[in-house]
Coordinates of C-alpha atoms and ligand atoms in Angstrom, one line a residue:
X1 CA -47.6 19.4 -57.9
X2 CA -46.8 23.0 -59.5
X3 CA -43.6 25.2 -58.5
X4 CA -44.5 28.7 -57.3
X5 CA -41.4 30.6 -57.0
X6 CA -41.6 33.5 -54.7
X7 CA -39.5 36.0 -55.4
X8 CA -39.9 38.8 -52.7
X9 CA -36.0 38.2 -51.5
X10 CA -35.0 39.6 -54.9
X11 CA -36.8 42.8 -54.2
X12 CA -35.6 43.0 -50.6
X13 CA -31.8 43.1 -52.1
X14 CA -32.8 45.9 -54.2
X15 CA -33.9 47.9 -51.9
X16 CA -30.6 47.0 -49.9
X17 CA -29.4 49.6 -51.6
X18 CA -32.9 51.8 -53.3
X19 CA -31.4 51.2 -57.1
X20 CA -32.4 49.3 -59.8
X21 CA -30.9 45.8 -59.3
X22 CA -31.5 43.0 -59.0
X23 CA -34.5 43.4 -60.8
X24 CA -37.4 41.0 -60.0
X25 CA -38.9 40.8 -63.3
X26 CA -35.8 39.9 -64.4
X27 CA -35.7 37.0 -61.9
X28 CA -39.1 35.8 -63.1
X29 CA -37.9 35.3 -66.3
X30 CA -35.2 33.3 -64.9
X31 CA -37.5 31.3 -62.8
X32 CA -39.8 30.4 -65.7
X33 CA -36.7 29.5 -67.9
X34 CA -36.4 27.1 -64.8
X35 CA -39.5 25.7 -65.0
X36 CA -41.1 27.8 -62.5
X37 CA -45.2 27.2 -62.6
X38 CA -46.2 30.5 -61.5
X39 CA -44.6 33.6 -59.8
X40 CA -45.8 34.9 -56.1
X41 CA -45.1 38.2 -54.8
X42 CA -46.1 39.7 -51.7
X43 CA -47.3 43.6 -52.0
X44 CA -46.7 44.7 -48.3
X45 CA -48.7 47.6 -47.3
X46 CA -45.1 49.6 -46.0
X47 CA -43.7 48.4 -49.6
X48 CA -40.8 47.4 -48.4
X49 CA -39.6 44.9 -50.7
X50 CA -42.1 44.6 -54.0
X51 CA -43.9 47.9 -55.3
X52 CA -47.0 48.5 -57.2
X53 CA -44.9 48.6 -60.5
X54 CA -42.8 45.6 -59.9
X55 CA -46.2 44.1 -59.8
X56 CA -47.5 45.6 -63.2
X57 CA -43.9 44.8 -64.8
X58 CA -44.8 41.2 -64.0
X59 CA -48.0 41.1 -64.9
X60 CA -47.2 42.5 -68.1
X61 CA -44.3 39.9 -68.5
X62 CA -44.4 37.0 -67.2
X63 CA -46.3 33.8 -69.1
X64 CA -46.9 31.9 -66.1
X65 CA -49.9 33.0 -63.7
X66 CA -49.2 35.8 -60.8
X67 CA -49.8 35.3 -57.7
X68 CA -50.6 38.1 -55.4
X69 CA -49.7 37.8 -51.5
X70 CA -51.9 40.9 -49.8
X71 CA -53.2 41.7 -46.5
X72 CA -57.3 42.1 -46.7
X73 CA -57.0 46.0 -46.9
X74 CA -59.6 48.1 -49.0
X75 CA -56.1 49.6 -50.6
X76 CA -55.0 46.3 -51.8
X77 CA -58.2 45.4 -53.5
X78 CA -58.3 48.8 -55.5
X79 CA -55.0 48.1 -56.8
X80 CA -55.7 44.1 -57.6
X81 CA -58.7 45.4 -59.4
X82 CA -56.8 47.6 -61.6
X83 CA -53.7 45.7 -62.0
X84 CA -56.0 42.1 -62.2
X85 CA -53.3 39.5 -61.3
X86 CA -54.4 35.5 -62.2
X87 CA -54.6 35.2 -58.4
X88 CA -54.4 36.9 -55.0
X89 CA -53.7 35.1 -52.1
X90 CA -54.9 36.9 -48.5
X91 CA -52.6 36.8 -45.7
X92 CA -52.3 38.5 -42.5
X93 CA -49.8 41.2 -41.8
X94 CA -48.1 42.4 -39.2
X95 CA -46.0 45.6 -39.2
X96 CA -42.8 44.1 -37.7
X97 CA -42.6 40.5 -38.9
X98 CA -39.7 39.5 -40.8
X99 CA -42.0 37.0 -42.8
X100 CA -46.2 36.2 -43.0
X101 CA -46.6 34.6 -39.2
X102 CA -49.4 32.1 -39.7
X103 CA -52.8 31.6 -41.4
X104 CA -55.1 34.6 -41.5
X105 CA -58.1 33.8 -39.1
X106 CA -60.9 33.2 -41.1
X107 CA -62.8 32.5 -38.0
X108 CA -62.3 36.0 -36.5
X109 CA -62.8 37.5 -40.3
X110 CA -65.8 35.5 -41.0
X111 CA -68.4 38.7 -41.7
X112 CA -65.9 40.8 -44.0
X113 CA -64.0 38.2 -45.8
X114 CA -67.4 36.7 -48.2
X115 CA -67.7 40.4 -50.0
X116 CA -63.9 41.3 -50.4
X117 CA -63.4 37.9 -52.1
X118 CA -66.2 38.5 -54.3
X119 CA -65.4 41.4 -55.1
X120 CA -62.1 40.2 -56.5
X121 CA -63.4 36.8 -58.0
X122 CA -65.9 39.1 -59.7
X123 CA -63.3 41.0 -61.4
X124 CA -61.9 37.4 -62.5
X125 CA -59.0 37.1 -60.1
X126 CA -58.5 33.8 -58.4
X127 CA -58.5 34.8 -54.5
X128 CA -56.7 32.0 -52.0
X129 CA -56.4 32.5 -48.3
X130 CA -53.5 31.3 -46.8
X131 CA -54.6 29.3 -43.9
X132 CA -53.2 27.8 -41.0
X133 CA -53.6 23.6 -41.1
X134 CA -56.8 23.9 -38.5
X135 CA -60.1 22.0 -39.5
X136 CA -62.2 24.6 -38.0
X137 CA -60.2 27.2 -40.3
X138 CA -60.9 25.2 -43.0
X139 CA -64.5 24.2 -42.5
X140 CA -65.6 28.1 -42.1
X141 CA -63.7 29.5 -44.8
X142 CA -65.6 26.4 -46.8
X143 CA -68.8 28.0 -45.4
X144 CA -68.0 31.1 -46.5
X145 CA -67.6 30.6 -50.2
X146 CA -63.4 30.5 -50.0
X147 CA -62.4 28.0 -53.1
X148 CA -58.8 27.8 -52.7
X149 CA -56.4 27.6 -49.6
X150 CA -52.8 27.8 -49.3
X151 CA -51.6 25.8 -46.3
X152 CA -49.3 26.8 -44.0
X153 CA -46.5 24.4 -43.7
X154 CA -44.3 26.2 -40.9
X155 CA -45.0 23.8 -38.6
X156 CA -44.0 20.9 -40.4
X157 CA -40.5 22.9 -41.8
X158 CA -39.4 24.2 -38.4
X159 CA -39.3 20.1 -37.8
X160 CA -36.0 19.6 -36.4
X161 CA -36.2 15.3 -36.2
X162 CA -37.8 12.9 -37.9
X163 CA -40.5 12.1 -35.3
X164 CA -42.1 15.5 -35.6
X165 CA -42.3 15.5 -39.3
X166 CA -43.9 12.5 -39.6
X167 CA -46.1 13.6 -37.3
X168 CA -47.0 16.7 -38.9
X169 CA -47.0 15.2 -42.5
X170 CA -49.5 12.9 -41.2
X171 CA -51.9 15.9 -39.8
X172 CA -51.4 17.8 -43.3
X173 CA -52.4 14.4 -45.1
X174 CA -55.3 14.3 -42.9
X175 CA -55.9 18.4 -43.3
X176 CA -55.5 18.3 -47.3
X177 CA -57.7 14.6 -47.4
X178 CA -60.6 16.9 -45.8
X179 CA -60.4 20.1 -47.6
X180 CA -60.1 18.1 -51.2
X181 CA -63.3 16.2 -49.9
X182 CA -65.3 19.6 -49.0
X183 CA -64.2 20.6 -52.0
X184 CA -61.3 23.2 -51.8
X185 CA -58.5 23.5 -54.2
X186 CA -54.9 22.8 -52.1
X187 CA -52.3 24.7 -52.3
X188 CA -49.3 24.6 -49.7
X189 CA -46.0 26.9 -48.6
X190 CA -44.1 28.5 -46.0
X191 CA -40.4 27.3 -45.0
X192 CA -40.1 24.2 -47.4
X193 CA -37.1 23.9 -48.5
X194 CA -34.7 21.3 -50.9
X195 CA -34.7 18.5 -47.9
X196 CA -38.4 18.8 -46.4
X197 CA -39.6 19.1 -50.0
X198 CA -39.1 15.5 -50.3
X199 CA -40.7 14.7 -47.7
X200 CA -43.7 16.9 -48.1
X201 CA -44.0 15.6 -51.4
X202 CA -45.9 12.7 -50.8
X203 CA -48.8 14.9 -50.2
X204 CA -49.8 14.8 -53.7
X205 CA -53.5 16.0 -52.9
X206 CA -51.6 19.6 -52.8
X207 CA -52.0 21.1 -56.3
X208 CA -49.4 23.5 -55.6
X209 CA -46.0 24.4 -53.2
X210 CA -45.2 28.7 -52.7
X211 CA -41.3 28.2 -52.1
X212 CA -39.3 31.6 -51.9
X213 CA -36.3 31.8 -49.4
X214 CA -34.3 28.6 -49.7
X215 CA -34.4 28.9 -53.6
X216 CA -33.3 32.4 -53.7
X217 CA -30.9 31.4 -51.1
X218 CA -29.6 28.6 -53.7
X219 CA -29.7 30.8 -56.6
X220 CA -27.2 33.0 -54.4
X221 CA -24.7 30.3 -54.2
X222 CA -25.1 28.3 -57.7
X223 CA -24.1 31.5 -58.7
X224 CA -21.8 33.2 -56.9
X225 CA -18.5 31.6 -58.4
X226 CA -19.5 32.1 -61.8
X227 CA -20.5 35.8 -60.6
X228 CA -17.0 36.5 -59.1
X229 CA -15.2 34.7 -62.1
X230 CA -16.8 37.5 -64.3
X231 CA -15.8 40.3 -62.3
X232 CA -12.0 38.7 -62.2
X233 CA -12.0 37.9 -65.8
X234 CA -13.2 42.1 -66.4
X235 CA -10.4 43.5 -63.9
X236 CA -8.0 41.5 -65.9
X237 CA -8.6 42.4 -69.3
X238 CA -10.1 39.1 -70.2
X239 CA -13.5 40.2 -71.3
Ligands
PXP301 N1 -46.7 31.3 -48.8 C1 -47.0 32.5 -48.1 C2 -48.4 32.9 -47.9 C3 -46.0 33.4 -47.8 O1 -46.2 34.5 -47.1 C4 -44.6 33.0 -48.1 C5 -43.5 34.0 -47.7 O2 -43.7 35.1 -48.4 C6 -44.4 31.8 -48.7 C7 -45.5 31.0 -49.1 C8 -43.0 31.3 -49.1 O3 -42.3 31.1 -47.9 P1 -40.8 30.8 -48.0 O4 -40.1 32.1 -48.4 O5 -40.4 30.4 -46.6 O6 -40.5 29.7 -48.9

């Protein structure tokens, strides 16, 4: 199972304050020393974390793939088709939402969905559609020429016992059996974190987990002493 490490939350502190740090390119080098797999961003259409440059930085940086996150808009493709990222991955977006809520409906998006993704797979960009764990979803977006899904796992991490995660590992196991059989490639994310990840990974059908806020959380506090002990060591003359 690969490790792509979102890094949006970097961004979003950035823009905390409109200056230059912390920079996310810098983070994806971090990640990658890591052993990050890939890095995922998420352009927004009101920008309000990652920008069009952050997105070129990266692409121009980074060693592992990029990953995309994008709303279906005619904007996004004109700038995925200049910037050509190793993959884009379509979501649904909402103006207000804190955070991507749920799979974009593939059903509802079934007439316009075939052209925009071939537009962008003609170009040579991997295009994934995050998708909610729904057979239907899956069967159409099948039928409509999608090759790769990212599963939405909020269900399973807003779990709060034991019972319900086994119950909803057992409906992704059955959700990720049936899309590997039609085909699809399987990837997985949204709210997995360093204790459902051990869970979740016995799904090993999944190619790949998206995991953003609880490791950028972490990286906040496996760093923050060693951060503060610099700062001391500066106002004391010791560096
Ligand atoms: N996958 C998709 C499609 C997302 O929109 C996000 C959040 O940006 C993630 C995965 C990562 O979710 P989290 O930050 O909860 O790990």
């Amino acid at each position: 199972m690969r490790l792509g490490v979102n890094i949006d939350h970097i961004a979003t502190l950035r823009e905390a304050r409109k200056g230059n740090e912390p920079d996310p390119v810098q983070a994806a080098v971090l990640a990658e020393l890591g052993g990050a797999d890939g890095i995922t961003v998420h352009l927004r259409s009101d920008r309000r974390h990652i920008k069009e440059r952050d997105v070129e930085l990266l692409k121009s940086t980074i060693k592992v793939p990029l990953n995309v996150e994008m709303s279906a808009t005619e904007e996004m493709k004109s700038i995925m088709l200049t910037i050509l990222p190793y993959q884009v991955t379509l979501v649904p977006e909402k103006k207000d939402e804190v955070t991507t809520e749920g799979g974009l409906d593939v059903i509802i998006n079934q007439n316009v969905l075939p052209d925009y993704i071939r537009e962008l797979e003609v170009s040579g960009i991997r295009v994934s559609v995050f998708i909610d764990p729904d057979k239907e979803q899956i069967r159409t977006a099948h039928k409509i020429g999608v090759k790769i899904i990212e599963i939405n796992t909020t269900k399973f991490s807003e779990c709060k016992e034991r019972t319900c995660e086994r119950e909803e590992l057992e409906h992704l196991y059955d959700v990720v059996k049936f899309s590997k059989k039609i085909g699809m490639e399987v990837l997985a994310g949204h709210g997995l974190n360093y204790r459902n990840i051990q869970i979740f990974r016995q799904l090993k059908d999944v190619e790949e987990v998206n995991i953003g806020h609880s490791i950028i959380s972490r990286a906040a506090f496996v760093g923050l002493e060693r951060a503060v002990r610099e700062m001391k060591d500066l106002i004391n003359f010791l560096r």
